[in-house]
Coordinates of C-alpha atoms in Angstrom, one line a residue:
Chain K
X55 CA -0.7 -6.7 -11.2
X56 CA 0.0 -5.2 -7.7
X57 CA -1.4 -7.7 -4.9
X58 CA -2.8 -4.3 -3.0
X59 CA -3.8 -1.2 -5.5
X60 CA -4.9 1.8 -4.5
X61 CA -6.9 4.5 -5.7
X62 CA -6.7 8.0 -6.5
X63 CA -3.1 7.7 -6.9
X64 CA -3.2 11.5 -5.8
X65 CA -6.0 14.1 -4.8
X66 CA -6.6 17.3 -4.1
X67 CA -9.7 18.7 -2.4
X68 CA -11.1 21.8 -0.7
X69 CA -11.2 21.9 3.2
X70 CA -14.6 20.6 4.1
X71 CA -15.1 18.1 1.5
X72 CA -15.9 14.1 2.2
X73 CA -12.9 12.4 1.5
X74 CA -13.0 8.5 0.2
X75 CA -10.0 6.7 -0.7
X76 CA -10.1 3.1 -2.1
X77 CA -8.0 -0.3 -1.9
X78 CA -8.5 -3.3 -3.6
X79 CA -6.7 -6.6 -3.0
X80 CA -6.4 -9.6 -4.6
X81 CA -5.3 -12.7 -2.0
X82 CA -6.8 -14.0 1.3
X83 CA -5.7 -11.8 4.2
X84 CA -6.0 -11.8 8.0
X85 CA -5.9 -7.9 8.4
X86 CA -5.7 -4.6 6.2
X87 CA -4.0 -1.6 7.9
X88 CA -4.3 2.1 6.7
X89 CA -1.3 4.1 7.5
X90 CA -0.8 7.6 7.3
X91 CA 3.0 9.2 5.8
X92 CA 3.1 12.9 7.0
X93 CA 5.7 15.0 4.6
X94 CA 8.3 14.4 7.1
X95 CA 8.3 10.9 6.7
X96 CA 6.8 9.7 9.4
X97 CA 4.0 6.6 9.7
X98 CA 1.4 6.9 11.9
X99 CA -1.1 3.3 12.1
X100 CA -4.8 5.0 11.9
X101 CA -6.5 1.5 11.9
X102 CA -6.1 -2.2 11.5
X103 CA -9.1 -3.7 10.4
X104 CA -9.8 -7.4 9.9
X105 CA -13.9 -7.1 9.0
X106 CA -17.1 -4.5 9.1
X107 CA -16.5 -0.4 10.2
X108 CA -13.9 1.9 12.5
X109 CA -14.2 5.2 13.7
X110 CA -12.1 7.2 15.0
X111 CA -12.8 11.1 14.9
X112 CA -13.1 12.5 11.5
X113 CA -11.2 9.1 10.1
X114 CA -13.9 5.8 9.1
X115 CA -12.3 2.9 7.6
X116 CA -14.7 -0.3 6.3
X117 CA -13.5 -3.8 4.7
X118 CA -15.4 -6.0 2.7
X119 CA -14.1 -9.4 3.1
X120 CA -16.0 -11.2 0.3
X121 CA -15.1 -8.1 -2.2
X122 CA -11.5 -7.6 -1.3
X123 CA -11.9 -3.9 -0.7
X124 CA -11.6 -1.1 1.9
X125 CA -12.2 2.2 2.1
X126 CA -10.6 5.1 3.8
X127 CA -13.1 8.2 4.5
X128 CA -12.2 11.6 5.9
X129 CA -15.3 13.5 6.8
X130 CA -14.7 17.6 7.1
X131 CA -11.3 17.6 5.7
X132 CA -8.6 19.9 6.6
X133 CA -5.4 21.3 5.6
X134 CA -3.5 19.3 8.3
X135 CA -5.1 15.8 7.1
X136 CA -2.4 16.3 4.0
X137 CA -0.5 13.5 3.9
X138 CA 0.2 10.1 2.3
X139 CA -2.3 7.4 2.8
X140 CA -1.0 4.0 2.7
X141 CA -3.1 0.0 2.6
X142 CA -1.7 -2.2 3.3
X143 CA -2.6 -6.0 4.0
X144 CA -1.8 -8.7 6.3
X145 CA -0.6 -12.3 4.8
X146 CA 1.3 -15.1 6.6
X147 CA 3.4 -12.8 8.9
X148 CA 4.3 -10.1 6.1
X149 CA 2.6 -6.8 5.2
X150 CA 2.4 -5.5 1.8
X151 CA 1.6 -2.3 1.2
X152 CA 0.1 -0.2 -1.9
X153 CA 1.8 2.4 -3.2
X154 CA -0.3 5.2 -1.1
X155 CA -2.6 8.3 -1.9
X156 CA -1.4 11.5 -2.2
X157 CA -4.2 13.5 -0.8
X158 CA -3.7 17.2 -0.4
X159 CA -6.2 19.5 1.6
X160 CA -6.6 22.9 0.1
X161 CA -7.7 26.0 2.6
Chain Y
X43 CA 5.2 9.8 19.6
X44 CA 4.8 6.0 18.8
X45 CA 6.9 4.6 21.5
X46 CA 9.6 3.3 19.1
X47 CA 12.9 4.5 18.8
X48 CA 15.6 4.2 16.0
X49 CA 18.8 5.6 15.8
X50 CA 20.6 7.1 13.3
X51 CA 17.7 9.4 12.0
X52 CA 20.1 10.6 9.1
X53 CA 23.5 8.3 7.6
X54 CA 25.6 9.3 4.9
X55 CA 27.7 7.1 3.7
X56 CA 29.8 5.6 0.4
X57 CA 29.2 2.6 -1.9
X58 CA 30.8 -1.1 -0.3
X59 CA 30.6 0.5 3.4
X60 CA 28.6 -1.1 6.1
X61 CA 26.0 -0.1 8.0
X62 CA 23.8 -0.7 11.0
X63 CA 21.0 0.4 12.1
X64 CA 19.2 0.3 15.6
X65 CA 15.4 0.4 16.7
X66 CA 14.2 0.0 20.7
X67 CA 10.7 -1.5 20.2
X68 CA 7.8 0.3 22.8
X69 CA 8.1 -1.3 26.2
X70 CA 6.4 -4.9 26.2
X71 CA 6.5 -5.4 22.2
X72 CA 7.9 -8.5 21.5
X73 CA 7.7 -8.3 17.7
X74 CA 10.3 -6.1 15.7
X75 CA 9.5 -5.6 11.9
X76 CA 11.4 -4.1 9.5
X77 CA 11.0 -2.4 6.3
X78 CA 12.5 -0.5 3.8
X79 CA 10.7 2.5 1.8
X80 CA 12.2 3.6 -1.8
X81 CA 11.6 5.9 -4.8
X82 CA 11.0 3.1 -6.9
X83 CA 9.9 0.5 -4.5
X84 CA 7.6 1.9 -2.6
X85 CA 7.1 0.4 1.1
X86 CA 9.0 -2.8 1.2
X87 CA 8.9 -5.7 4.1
X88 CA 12.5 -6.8 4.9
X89 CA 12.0 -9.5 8.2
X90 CA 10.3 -9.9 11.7
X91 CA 11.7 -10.8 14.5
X92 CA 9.7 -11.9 17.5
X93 CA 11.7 -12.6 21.0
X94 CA 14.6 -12.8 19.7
X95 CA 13.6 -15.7 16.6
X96 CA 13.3 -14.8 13.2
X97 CA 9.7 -15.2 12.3
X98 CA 9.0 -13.7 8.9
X99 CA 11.1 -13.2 5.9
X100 CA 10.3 -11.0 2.9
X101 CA 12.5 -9.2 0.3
X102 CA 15.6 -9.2 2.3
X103 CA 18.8 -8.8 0.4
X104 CA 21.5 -11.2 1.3
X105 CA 23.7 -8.5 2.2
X106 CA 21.3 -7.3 4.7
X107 CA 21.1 -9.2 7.9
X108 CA 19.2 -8.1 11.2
X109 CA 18.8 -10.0 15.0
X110 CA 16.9 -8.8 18.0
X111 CA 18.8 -9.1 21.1
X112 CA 17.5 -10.2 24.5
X113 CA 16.9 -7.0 25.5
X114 CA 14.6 -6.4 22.6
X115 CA 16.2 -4.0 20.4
X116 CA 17.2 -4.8 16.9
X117 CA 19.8 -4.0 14.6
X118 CA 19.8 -4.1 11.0
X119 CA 23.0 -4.4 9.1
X120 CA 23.6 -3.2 5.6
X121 CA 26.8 -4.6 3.8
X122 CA 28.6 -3.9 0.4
X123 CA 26.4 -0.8 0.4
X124 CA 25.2 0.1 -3.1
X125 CA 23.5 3.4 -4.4
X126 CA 20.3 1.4 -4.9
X127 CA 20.1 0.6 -0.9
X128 CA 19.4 4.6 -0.2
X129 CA 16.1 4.9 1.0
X130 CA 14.2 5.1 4.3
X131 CA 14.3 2.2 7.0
X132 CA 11.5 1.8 9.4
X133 CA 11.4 -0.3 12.1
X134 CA 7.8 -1.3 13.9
X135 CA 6.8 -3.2 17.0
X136 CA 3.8 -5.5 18.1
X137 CA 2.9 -6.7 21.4
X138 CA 3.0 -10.3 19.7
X139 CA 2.6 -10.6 16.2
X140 CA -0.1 -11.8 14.1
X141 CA -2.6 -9.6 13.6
X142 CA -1.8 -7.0 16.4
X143 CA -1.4 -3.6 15.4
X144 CA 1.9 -2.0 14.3
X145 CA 3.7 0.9 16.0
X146 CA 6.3 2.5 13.5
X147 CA 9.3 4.5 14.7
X148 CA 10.4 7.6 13.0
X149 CA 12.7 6.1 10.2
X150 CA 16.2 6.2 9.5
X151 CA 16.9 7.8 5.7
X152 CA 19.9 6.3 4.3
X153 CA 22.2 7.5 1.7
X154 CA 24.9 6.0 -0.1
X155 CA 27.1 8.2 -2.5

């Protein structure tokens, strides 16, 4: 078992919709980080969180510490918020990362 | 724009060559990371450097060696390149370390033939 798994592994949504992405993780962290991979290739860091709620914009990302979970949420989605989404937590120095949500926005 | 720069965006090159790559961290980072992103591997952590001292180690090959000069910047090398090592190389930077957050540069894809 994967020390950081994520779920959907991909999906696809209309433009509008409430988007929630999950990640679970199984050891003691210091941080979780939710990155974004555009179809380019490039990683954009949308938060960092290490306990309760962030906002930025449309993006909300929570942690629960006790239950080893976070959750990404996209609120009025659109087209241009395709991309991979990628947890990943904080450990001793290292990052590991799940292996990412394909979530694609449909006009 | 993240700050961070790496050069080569793009290498080509053939099995039991050597590589190396280069990443200038955003002005006042301290901390370098590296990773490696593959088909089959997903995102992988290679090593950290922070003012020039390793700092963290993960899944580094042995052939694969890095150092951050005084100046900051960091190089990865790549030796006895096989067709298993082609994949995408991203460098980040911290201010610190710890639990700062991470700035990534754009990537350097690598392929071996």
């Amino acid at each position: 078992k994967n020390e950081v798994e994520q779920s959907p592994q991909n999906l696809t949504a209309q433009e509008g919709e409430f988007i929630t992405i999950n990640c679970s993780y199984s050891v003691g962290i210091s941080a979780l980080h939710w990155l974004q991979q555009h179809p380019g290739g490039g990683i954009v860091s949308l938060f960092m969180l290490s306990s309760g709620k962030k906002k930025h914009g449309r993006l909300i990302a929570t942690i629960n510490i006790q239950e080893k979970h976070s959750s990404l949420h996209i609120t009025a989605s659109h087209p241009r918020d395709s991309a991979v989404y990628i947890c990943a937590v904080r450990r001793n120095e290292k990052l590991t990362f799940g292996t990412g949500t394909r979530l694609t926005i449909i006009p | 724009d993240s700050g961070v720069t790496q050069t080569p965006k793009h290498l080509i090159t053939a099995t039991g060559q050597r590589v190396t790559l280069r990443c200038s961290p955003r002005s006042g980072d301290l901390s370098v990371y590296w990773y490696q992103q593959s088909l089959d591997q997903g995102l992988q952590f290679l090593i950290q450097y922070y003012n020039g001292e390793e700092r963290a180690k993960g899944n580094i090959l042995e052939r694969f060696s890095a150092q951050q000069f005084p100046d900051l910047h960091s190089e990865l090398n790549l030796s006895s390149l096989e067709l298993g090592d082609s994949a995408l190389y991203f460098c980040a930077s911290s201010v610190t370390g710890g639990s700062n957050e991470q700035f990534f540069g754009p990537g350097t894809r690598l392929t071996v033939l």
